[in-house]
Amino acid sequence: MEISIIALPLIASIISGFFGKLIGDRYSEIITSLLVSISAVFSGIVFYEVIQNQYDENIIIATWISSGSLDVNWSIKIDTLSAVMLVVVTSVSSLVHIYSIGYMSHDPHKPRFMAYLSLFTFAMLMLVTSDNFIQLFFGWEGVGLCSYFLIGFWFKKDSANSAAIKAFVVNRVGDFGFALGIFLIFYLFGTVNYSEVFDQIPTIIEKKLIFLGMELKAIDLICLLLFIGAMGKSAQIFLHTWLPDAMEGPTPVSALIHAATMVTAGVFLVVRCSPIFEYSELALNVITVIGMSTAFFAATVALVQTDIKKIIAYSTCSQLGYMFFATGVGAYNVAMFHLFTHAFFKALLFLGSGSVIHAFKDEQNINNMGGVWKKLPYTYTLMIIGTLALTGFPFLSGFYSKDAIIEFAYLRGNTAGYYAAGIGIFTAFLTSIYSWRLMFKTFHGEYNNKAIRIEETHESPLVMLIPLIFLAAGAIFSGITFKELFIGNEVSNFFWRDSIFFLKPLSNEHPPFWFLILTPILVIISIPIAYYFFLKNKNLSEQIVKVNKPLHQFLVNKWYFDELYDAIFVKPSKKLGIFLWKFFDLKIIDGFGPDGISALIKRFSIKANKFQSGFIYQYAFIMLLGFSALLTFLIVK
């Protein structure tokens, strides 16, 4: 059964990718959706076994590399952490496959799209079930490659191609750091298998290395390099610029890759390597700072975006920041709890936005929407549920997981923890503001679309709404159902067992009552504030923008990260490339190479051509010269 979980998406991808034209669009959609759904059912069974019977297994499929001390297997490691990820990946993927049947109904390349989705699912499953860093890296690069295919799926759009290339290049920066971390692990321990590496970690606590002219503890360097990889994959600040642009891909891609799977790989990596990170105070502090900075940065940018998908994309960045600063304060189980609940409500919001875009015939600007809540009642209701869960409204899933992160950060008791808790509370308020701004401008107020009459807008078909209903159920019930299992003190320790390592046990204390109610109060208050600013009195919000135009422009331009990188990296690289092309390629390589040789041969040919005059006396003269030269050579010899 465990092998089937991994193999079924791969089989689905092969069938749809290679035989899609033969079997047709409909069978490609049915086969891929069915096989991935079966994988999801099997994942649920494994998860149940882990909960009820403490199931733990490492199934060796085959030997991959055996050279010296390097022994790497293809394997399926089943423990609590991988079981949670299996449920998240396969359940969301199966719903996205089904949703895509309706959303991509007019696309001429449906088999190729379904094949990419299934192949991505396979790569992600390989990542989360690995028992060594090489297989992890295989899955890591596999999801990166599939994201390139999916983001640039509509390859005839220049913006889609540019976004795909940008995602690929930015992730290469993080992946380079990740690869260096793996090399360093093998250099120090002579193995890349998790269990063997984790057992040896205490032996290198005081070991120091010289890296880029700096003396660093080996444990700190390993953790920082691994975290650079996590930053790229999970779109943390400085390596985040690819994620909003990736919205150029079809909406199901956003729901699958940028809500529940690939972007959570970085969080999974840190949690999986908790036996390493727990020994590096420096790395944990860096993770906390980067996480809380990303949460705040992305929330501020989402306040002013007008593209419905980009608002949700920046929200994803922000929520990933929460997960990272949870790991930074040592609350790995809480980070996984938020990853689990976030998968449902964020996929719900992405697919809900796809339903809106479908109704508005590919319009994505929320300023060109409005007044359609009665025309799209099911989409509206389901997106309300997703929004309430995202903002942390009391008793929905986000309320339990996000508030738990803030509480554990506060209980950490150090400076980084207090800062993270404070920024987490303020970011929760901003999250609620931009989320309700999206809802009010999309569904309420006046109808603002001049290209489409309101009568032409329509609710999505059932094949698109059913996945939304399942995700809405997860957004409502996943928090209260799994709270004790994931983060309850005694139950949680028994549930996670050895899959998460805690050097310092988490605090059993409770924050002050005022602290517990502060975030929910801000979340509830933000609803009438957003209603007044973005619906009731739009003039006031426009006046505030005019008064704070520099700040507004700063946020609209996303803190000028793209412009900064363009000035520092892109333009100098282009200039260097043009110089190398014109000077080295054209003048030196081509000049002395193929162009130079051909020019020389041409020159000799022109000279030799002059001897072909057709006069007998000239030919006789040349023959005489040749005979004289030969005779001279023979005499001298």
XYZ file of C-alpha atoms in Angstrom:
637
model
C 0.000 0.000 0.000
C 2.820 2.424 0.869
C 4.475 1.797 -2.503
C 1.113 2.361 -4.208
C 0.847 5.806 -2.613
C 4.031 6.827 -4.414
C 3.602 4.823 -7.613
C -0.002 5.676 -8.529
C 0.629 9.391 -9.271
C 3.692 8.410 -11.355
C 1.636 5.865 -13.326
C -1.085 8.491 -13.821
C 1.484 10.954 -15.130
C 2.958 8.425 -17.579
C -0.457 7.399 -18.914
C -1.683 10.972 -19.386
C 1.642 12.326 -20.623
C 2.566 9.637 -23.148
C -0.822 8.237 -24.102
C -3.074 11.269 -23.594
C -3.701 11.789 -27.301
C -4.486 8.106 -27.713
C -7.000 7.810 -24.876
C -8.425 11.343 -25.173
C -8.941 14.273 -22.812
C -11.763 12.797 -20.752
C -10.004 9.522 -19.963
C -6.791 11.396 -19.121
C -8.698 13.487 -16.587
C -10.528 10.508 -15.106
C -7.460 8.246 -14.841
C -5.194 10.862 -13.237
C -7.887 12.040 -10.814
C -8.835 8.472 -9.895
C -5.298 7.215 -9.282
C -4.300 10.245 -7.200
C -7.559 9.940 -5.239
C -6.774 6.286 -4.492
C -3.346 7.423 -3.307
C -5.114 9.911 -1.006
C -7.319 7.157 0.442
C -4.270 4.960 1.097
C -2.536 7.930 2.737
C -5.523 8.360 5.025
C -5.289 4.679 6.002
C -1.572 5.039 6.772
C -2.275 8.167 8.833
C -4.924 6.269 10.800
C -2.465 3.432 11.433
C 0.115 5.930 12.682
C -2.411 7.455 15.098
C -3.965 4.243 16.366
C -1.123 1.723 16.226
C 2.013 3.933 16.239
C 2.866 2.533 12.801
C 6.494 3.236 11.885
C 8.293 1.680 8.933
C 11.160 2.252 6.511
C 10.516 0.310 3.307
C 13.598 -0.110 1.091
C 12.535 -0.194 -2.564
C 15.995 -0.477 -4.121
C 19.643 0.407 -3.648
C 20.417 3.596 -5.527
C 24.075 4.436 -4.821
C 26.670 2.254 -3.121
C 30.172 3.721 -3.348
C 32.618 3.689 -0.464
C 30.835 4.982 2.611
C 28.029 6.455 0.514
C 25.006 4.158 0.658
C 21.788 5.671 -0.632
C 18.497 3.813 -1.033
C 15.211 4.472 -2.716
C 12.965 4.117 0.282
C 9.626 4.996 1.809
C 10.022 6.231 5.374
C 6.727 6.190 7.212
C 6.597 7.995 10.529
C 4.279 10.606 12.004
C 5.851 13.511 10.113
C 5.775 11.831 6.708
C 2.237 10.491 7.350
C 0.976 14.037 7.990
C 2.621 15.255 4.792
C 1.220 12.320 2.800
C -2.316 13.242 3.851
C -1.810 16.915 3.028
C -0.169 16.347 -0.357
C -2.430 13.610 -1.702
C -5.731 15.009 -0.410
C -5.160 18.504 -1.791
C -3.704 17.104 -5.009
C -6.685 14.829 -5.619
C -9.126 17.707 -5.097
C -7.084 19.940 -7.405
C -7.113 17.205 -10.079
C -10.905 16.987 -9.876
C -11.287 20.788 -9.857
C -9.056 21.026 -12.949
C -11.537 18.948 -14.961
C -13.906 21.911 -14.852
C -11.420 24.776 -14.738
C -9.334 23.584 -17.699
C -12.314 22.362 -19.740
C -11.604 24.780 -22.605
C -7.846 24.217 -22.688
C -6.580 22.249 -25.704
C -3.746 20.588 -23.741
C -5.577 18.969 -20.834
C -3.666 15.627 -20.850
C -0.337 17.451 -20.594
C -1.632 19.568 -17.706
C -2.960 16.558 -15.792
C 0.322 14.727 -16.410
C 2.286 17.626 -14.922
C 0.017 17.714 -11.848
C 0.457 13.986 -11.238
C 4.219 14.135 -11.823
C 4.482 16.996 -9.352
C 2.536 14.953 -6.796
C 4.921 12.008 -7.281
C 7.999 14.238 -6.791
C 6.532 15.752 -3.620
C 5.730 12.306 -2.227
C 9.306 11.188 -2.920
C 10.500 14.228 -1.002
C 8.432 13.652 2.127
C 9.017 9.879 2.327
C 12.812 9.947 1.880
C 15.084 8.544 4.574
C 18.195 10.312 3.282
C 19.228 13.711 1.968
C 19.914 12.548 -1.606
C 16.401 11.205 -2.169
C 15.112 14.343 -0.468
C 17.132 16.430 -2.939
C 15.759 14.363 -5.840
C 12.193 15.168 -4.793
C 13.225 18.743 -4.019
C 14.503 19.287 -7.566
C 11.614 17.290 -9.008
C 8.988 19.633 -7.581
C 11.083 22.575 -8.771
C 11.144 21.201 -12.313
C 7.401 20.465 -12.294
C 6.677 23.945 -10.964
C 8.601 25.310 -13.973
C 6.401 23.232 -16.289
C 3.174 24.245 -14.539
C 3.879 27.963 -14.050
C 4.840 28.227 -17.717
C 2.068 25.905 -18.886
C 0.565 28.638 -21.071
C 3.919 29.014 -22.796
C 2.575 31.303 -25.519
C 2.238 34.050 -22.879
C 5.523 35.912 -22.437
C 4.617 36.728 -18.827
C 4.127 33.012 -18.045
C 7.501 32.103 -19.554
C 9.219 34.902 -17.633
C 7.550 33.834 -14.368
C 8.588 30.201 -14.882
C 12.195 31.183 -15.567
C 12.219 33.517 -12.565
C 10.911 30.791 -10.259
C 13.504 28.358 -11.578
C 16.435 30.775 -11.246
C 15.537 32.111 -7.782
C 15.080 28.561 -6.501
C 18.523 27.686 -7.869
C 20.006 30.178 -5.411
C 18.381 28.418 -2.472
C 19.090 24.973 -3.907
C 22.792 25.816 -4.223
C 22.922 26.526 -0.481
C 20.962 23.330 0.196
C 23.389 21.283 -1.932
C 26.358 22.769 -0.065
C 24.679 21.748 3.196
C 24.319 18.157 1.977
C 27.965 18.099 0.830
C 29.050 19.380 4.241
C 26.960 16.737 6.016
C 28.615 13.980 3.975
C 32.052 15.531 4.530
C 31.580 15.555 8.314
C 29.680 12.305 8.842
C 30.476 10.138 5.817
C 26.776 9.412 5.313
C 23.591 11.142 4.163
C 21.065 8.849 5.872
C 18.904 10.700 8.384
C 19.247 8.284 11.284
C 23.043 8.005 10.987
C 23.513 11.771 10.636
C 21.194 12.619 13.541
C 22.941 10.138 15.839
C 26.317 11.796 15.192
C 25.225 15.411 15.614
C 26.254 15.679 19.318
C 29.841 14.730 18.340
C 30.394 17.930 16.282
C 28.814 20.518 18.568
C 32.137 22.237 19.273
C 33.740 21.571 15.880
C 34.595 24.721 13.902
C 35.183 25.297 10.184
C 36.501 28.112 8.016
C 33.885 29.176 5.474
C 34.377 32.209 3.191
C 37.133 33.443 5.485
C 34.951 33.208 8.606
C 35.251 30.753 11.471
C 31.881 29.177 12.167
C 30.656 26.271 14.207
C 30.058 23.304 11.915
C 26.548 22.819 13.311
C 25.667 26.479 12.634
C 27.000 26.284 9.090
C 25.052 23.105 8.296
C 21.822 24.621 9.607
C 22.267 27.950 7.809
C 22.998 26.252 4.484
C 19.987 23.959 4.844
C 17.831 26.934 5.761
C 18.930 28.845 2.640
C 17.440 25.977 0.646
C 14.260 26.212 2.709
C 14.088 29.976 2.130
C 14.128 29.519 -1.641
C 11.534 26.771 -1.776
C 9.222 28.372 0.792
C 9.563 31.914 -0.603
C 10.942 33.614 2.478
C 12.021 37.245 2.326
C 15.010 37.902 -0.005
C 14.174 34.740 -1.987
C 10.421 35.364 -2.176
C 10.194 37.294 -5.448
C 9.266 34.276 -7.584
C 6.061 33.355 -5.746
C 3.744 36.276 -6.700
C 4.875 36.113 -10.331
C 4.139 32.381 -10.337
C 0.438 33.287 -10.354
C 0.779 33.430 -14.147
C 0.155 29.685 -14.125
C -3.389 28.235 -14.107
C -5.215 28.668 -10.792
C -5.177 24.923 -9.886
C -1.376 25.172 -10.001
C -1.490 27.961 -7.429
C -3.687 25.883 -5.145
C -1.486 22.806 -5.388
C 2.033 24.227 -5.479
C 1.717 27.550 -3.720
C -0.612 26.635 -0.888
C -0.193 23.087 0.310
C 2.802 21.314 -1.165
C 5.987 22.713 -2.725
C 6.165 25.896 -0.662
C 5.757 23.866 2.515
C 8.804 21.730 1.626
C 11.085 24.227 3.367
C 9.097 23.977 6.592
C 9.130 20.187 6.309
C 12.926 20.245 5.842
C 13.497 22.271 9.023
C 11.127 20.072 11.044
C 12.629 16.865 9.656
C 16.096 18.162 10.595
C 15.026 19.263 14.079
C 17.748 16.965 15.594
C 20.258 19.242 13.832
C 18.614 22.644 14.272
C 17.988 22.157 17.984
C 21.741 22.339 18.597
C 22.186 25.645 16.742
C 20.919 28.660 18.653
C 22.246 30.959 15.921
C 20.292 29.201 13.177
C 17.077 29.162 15.226
C 17.363 32.905 15.871
C 17.988 33.550 12.167
C 14.944 31.447 11.255
C 12.814 33.353 13.758
C 13.896 36.740 12.394
C 13.460 35.714 8.743
C 10.088 34.127 9.486
C 8.592 37.073 11.343
C 10.049 39.519 8.783
C 8.442 37.565 5.946
C 5.105 37.405 7.755
C 5.053 41.184 8.230
C 6.483 42.105 4.818
C 4.064 39.941 2.816
C 1.046 41.136 4.816
C 1.890 44.811 4.151
C 2.250 44.183 0.409
C -1.018 42.207 0.246
C -2.837 45.295 1.599
C -2.473 47.158 -1.711
C -2.416 44.443 -4.380
C -5.275 44.366 -6.885
C -4.735 40.938 -8.492
C -6.931 38.454 -6.598
C -4.399 35.615 -6.922
C -1.403 37.755 -5.952
C -3.159 38.864 -2.765
C -3.573 35.217 -1.798
C 0.015 34.504 -2.913
C 1.404 37.154 -0.561
C -0.863 35.739 2.111
C 0.845 32.381 1.531
C 4.259 34.023 1.993
C 3.030 35.558 5.223
C 1.617 32.310 6.615
C 4.820 30.461 5.729
C 6.610 33.119 7.757
C 4.448 32.126 10.737
C 5.435 28.486 10.267
C 9.119 29.351 10.143
C 9.189 31.499 13.233
C 7.333 28.689 14.993
C 10.228 26.374 14.130
C 12.654 29.139 15.136
C 11.257 29.184 18.670
C 11.399 25.389 18.794
C 7.670 24.742 18.332
C 8.087 22.318 15.437
C 4.824 20.501 16.129
C 2.935 23.808 16.129
C 4.510 24.723 12.772
C 3.298 21.396 11.364
C -0.153 21.989 12.810
C -0.390 25.330 10.983
C 0.990 23.718 7.827
C -1.773 21.095 8.094
C -4.669 23.520 8.627
C -3.263 26.132 6.220
C -3.285 23.588 3.380
C -7.080 23.372 3.544
C -8.101 26.990 3.859
C -5.455 28.374 1.506
C -6.223 25.799 -1.207
C -9.878 26.713 -0.659
C -9.134 30.407 -1.222
C -7.045 29.754 -4.326
C -9.636 27.475 -5.890
C -12.368 29.908 -4.835
C -10.520 32.722 -6.584
C -10.302 30.452 -9.630
C -14.075 30.093 -9.516
C -14.388 33.902 -9.456
C -11.921 34.283 -12.341
C -13.887 31.628 -14.253
C -17.102 33.601 -13.697
C -15.488 36.860 -14.863
C -13.935 35.218 -17.958
C -10.292 35.426 -16.796
C -10.502 38.836 -15.100
C -8.234 38.951 -12.020
C -8.345 42.612 -10.938
C -10.595 42.970 -7.898
C -11.283 46.608 -8.867
C -13.118 45.247 -11.920
C -15.398 43.023 -9.875
C -17.954 43.642 -7.125
C -21.652 43.115 -6.524
C -21.779 39.429 -7.482
C -22.337 37.687 -4.146
C -25.886 36.805 -5.196
C -24.714 35.582 -8.609
C -22.030 33.334 -7.061
C -23.652 32.260 -3.780
C -21.767 28.974 -3.312
C -18.353 30.391 -4.201
C -19.039 33.392 -1.962
C -20.063 31.260 1.022
C -17.120 28.912 0.663
C -14.637 31.779 0.310
C -16.117 33.395 3.428
C -15.281 30.170 5.292
C -11.726 30.218 3.902
C -11.296 33.872 4.835
C -12.534 33.335 8.396
C -10.148 30.391 8.793
C -7.207 32.344 7.360
C -7.767 35.339 9.612
C -7.968 33.158 12.710
C -11.634 33.786 13.476
C -12.569 31.970 16.704
C -13.172 28.231 16.465
C -12.105 27.791 12.837
C -8.885 25.965 11.949
C -6.656 29.030 11.618
C -7.707 30.203 15.064
C -6.214 27.127 16.721
C -2.999 26.864 14.708
C -2.038 30.524 14.190
C -2.826 31.571 17.753
C -0.833 28.583 19.017
C 2.227 29.848 17.102
C 1.911 33.298 18.672
C 1.411 31.824 22.129
C 4.431 29.512 21.945
C 6.576 32.371 20.629
C 5.537 34.411 23.669
C 6.213 31.503 26.030
C 9.706 31.035 24.588
C 10.659 33.901 26.888
C 13.628 35.260 24.912
C 13.879 38.511 22.959
C 13.352 36.867 19.564
C 10.250 35.102 20.896
C 8.688 38.320 22.224
C 9.394 40.147 18.973
C 7.943 37.270 16.961
C 4.798 37.215 19.125
C 4.300 40.978 18.781
C 4.804 40.982 15.037
C 2.633 37.868 14.774
C -0.273 39.655 16.473
C 0.075 42.771 14.303
C 0.404 40.650 11.165
C -2.776 38.753 12.122
C -4.567 42.120 12.186
C -3.159 43.053 8.747
C -4.124 39.601 7.438
C -7.706 40.163 8.450
C -7.761 43.639 6.853
C -6.462 42.550 3.420
C -8.541 39.353 3.437
C -11.789 41.227 4.010
C -10.706 43.904 1.523
C -10.502 41.128 -1.064
C -13.943 39.777 -0.136
C -15.698 43.152 -0.050
C -14.198 44.422 -3.304
C -14.799 41.106 -5.094
C -18.348 40.307 -4.008
C -19.930 43.478 -2.589
C -20.521 47.080 -3.590
C -21.162 48.160 -7.159
C -20.512 45.978 -10.180
C -17.426 47.521 -11.794
C -16.677 45.332 -14.808
C -17.243 47.153 -18.094
C -16.252 44.275 -20.353
C -18.776 41.739 -19.040
C -22.405 42.328 -18.114
C -23.355 41.082 -14.646
C -25.923 38.751 -16.231
C -23.068 36.933 -17.971
C -21.378 35.980 -14.689
C -22.327 32.536 -13.437
C -21.624 30.015 -10.718
C -19.031 27.336 -11.385
C -20.032 23.780 -12.336
C -20.408 21.079 -9.704
C -17.065 19.469 -10.573
C -15.391 22.687 -9.383
C -17.607 23.255 -6.343
C -17.323 19.764 -4.798
C -13.557 20.114 -4.106
C -14.287 23.512 -2.520
C -16.837 21.913 -0.197
C -14.343 19.276 0.983
C -11.681 21.943 1.550
C -14.199 24.083 3.436
C -14.892 21.138 5.747
C -11.155 20.917 6.394
C -10.972 24.657 7.013
C -13.733 24.384 9.626
C -12.937 21.138 11.411
C -9.212 20.363 10.986
C -8.216 22.718 13.798
C -10.545 21.571 16.547
C -10.275 17.900 15.493
C -6.494 17.627 15.493
C -5.507 20.287 18.037
C -4.845 17.891 20.903
C -3.166 15.371 18.649
C -0.731 17.874 17.129
C -0.016 20.276 19.989
C -1.584 18.884 23.156
C 1.257 18.296 25.589
C 0.953 14.625 26.545
C -0.965 13.399 23.489
C 1.288 15.370 21.149
C 4.498 13.877 22.536
C 3.092 10.398 22.084
C 1.841 11.231 18.572
C 5.072 12.723 17.187
C 7.391 10.322 19.019
C 10.833 10.293 17.345
C 9.870 12.155 14.178
C 10.465 15.513 15.923
C 13.342 16.145 18.316
C 13.067 18.593 21.229
C 16.297 19.448 23.022
C 14.354 21.797 25.293
C 10.794 20.719 26.075
C 8.082 23.217 25.192
C 6.603 25.225 28.030
C 3.485 23.858 29.722
C 2.507 27.294 31.031
C -0.301 29.434 29.653
C 0.088 33.054 28.545
C -1.866 35.754 30.416
C -5.585 35.943 29.658
C -5.242 39.369 28.022
C -2.684 37.931 25.617
C -4.941 35.004 24.695
C -7.886 37.242 23.759
C -5.862 40.016 22.088
C -5.500 38.403 18.646
C -9.136 37.178 18.351
C -10.385 40.659 19.367
C -8.222 42.335 16.715
C -9.400 39.827 14.114
C -13.069 40.485 14.928
C -12.617 44.282 15.069
C -10.883 44.273 11.675
C -14.091 43.143 9.908
C -16.105 46.362 10.506
C -12.931 48.412 9.916
C -12.414 46.789 6.502
C -16.136 47.145 5.748
C -16.037 50.871 6.517
C -12.825 51.584 4.585
C -13.407 49.483 1.477
C -17.177 49.429 1.141
C -19.008 52.036 3.207
C -16.664 55.022 2.821
C -14.335 54.440 -0.115
C -13.446 58.137 -0.251
C -11.756 57.909 3.140
C -9.469 55.075 2.010
C -8.641 57.031 -1.171
C -7.800 60.111 0.913
C -5.530 58.062 3.176
C -3.727 56.776 0.074
C -3.223 60.334 -1.201
C -1.861 61.534 2.135
C 0.502 58.552 2.377
C 1.371 58.311 -1.305
C 5.099 57.511 -0.819
C 4.240 54.676 1.591
C 1.490 53.436 -0.713
C 3.863 53.468 -3.689
C 6.464 51.657 -1.599
C 3.963 48.876 -0.874
C 2.586 48.772 -4.424
C 6.152 48.232 -5.650
C 6.579 45.388 -3.117
C 9.285 47.165 -1.120
C 11.225 47.565 -4.400
C 12.812 44.125 -4.095
C 12.404 43.431 -7.808
C 13.859 46.808 -8.760
C 16.749 46.319 -6.340
C 17.574 42.859 -7.683
C 17.216 44.167 -11.211
C 19.797 46.882 -10.493
C 22.189 44.653 -8.524
C 22.001 41.351 -10.393
C 19.970 41.412 -13.607
C 21.310 44.504 -15.411
C 25.005 43.919 -14.525
C 24.611 40.276 -15.581
C 23.125 41.349 -18.899
C 25.935 43.857 -19.481
C 28.564 41.248 -18.603
C 26.860 38.728 -20.875
C 26.739 41.173 -23.796
C 30.434 42.046 -23.283
C 31.463 38.383 -23.134
C 29.357 37.640 -26.200
C 30.707 40.485 -28.310
C 34.349 40.321 -27.200
C 35.046 36.659 -26.381
C 32.460 34.901 -28.554
C 32.515 37.067 -31.653
C 36.024 38.502 -31.661
C 38.159 35.797 -30.028
C 36.370 32.428 -30.286
C 34.596 33.031 -33.577
C 37.348 35.342 -34.874
C 40.174 32.851 -34.336
C 37.986 29.764 -34.541
C 35.415 28.907 -37.215
C 35.197 32.413 -38.703
C 38.997 32.850 -38.688
C 39.759 29.477 -40.275
C 37.077 29.880 -42.924
C 38.348 33.402 -43.715
C 41.905 32.080 -44.030
C 40.828 29.244 -46.331
C 38.808 31.697 -48.381
C 41.817 33.986 -48.723
C 44.058 31.101 -49.889
C 41.332 29.965 -52.269
C 41.182 33.410 -53.879
C 44.947 33.451 -54.292
C 45.006 29.915 -55.695
C 42.197 30.798 -58.057
C 44.484 33.270 -59.845
C 46.661 30.379 -61.032
C 43.678 28.891 -62.868
C 43.992 31.271 -65.828
C 43.634 28.781 -68.730
C 46.992 29.753 -70.371
C 49.308 26.804 -71.191
C 52.497 28.790 -70.674
C 51.477 29.649 -67.101
C 50.741 26.004 -66.333
C 54.112 25.020 -67.895
C 55.848 27.643 -65.776
C 54.245 26.334 -62.575
C 55.184 22.764 -63.520
C 58.771 23.883 -64.104
C 58.848 25.573 -60.686
C 57.514 22.459 -59.071
C 60.004 20.204 -60.858
C 62.876 22.530 -59.824
C 61.752 22.460 -56.215
C 61.538 18.653 -56.240
C 64.924 18.296 -57.855
C 66.494 20.665 -55.328
C 64.974 18.664 -52.464
C 66.335 15.377 -53.797
C 69.839 16.761 -54.357
C 70.036 18.349 -50.916
C 68.821 15.147 -49.305
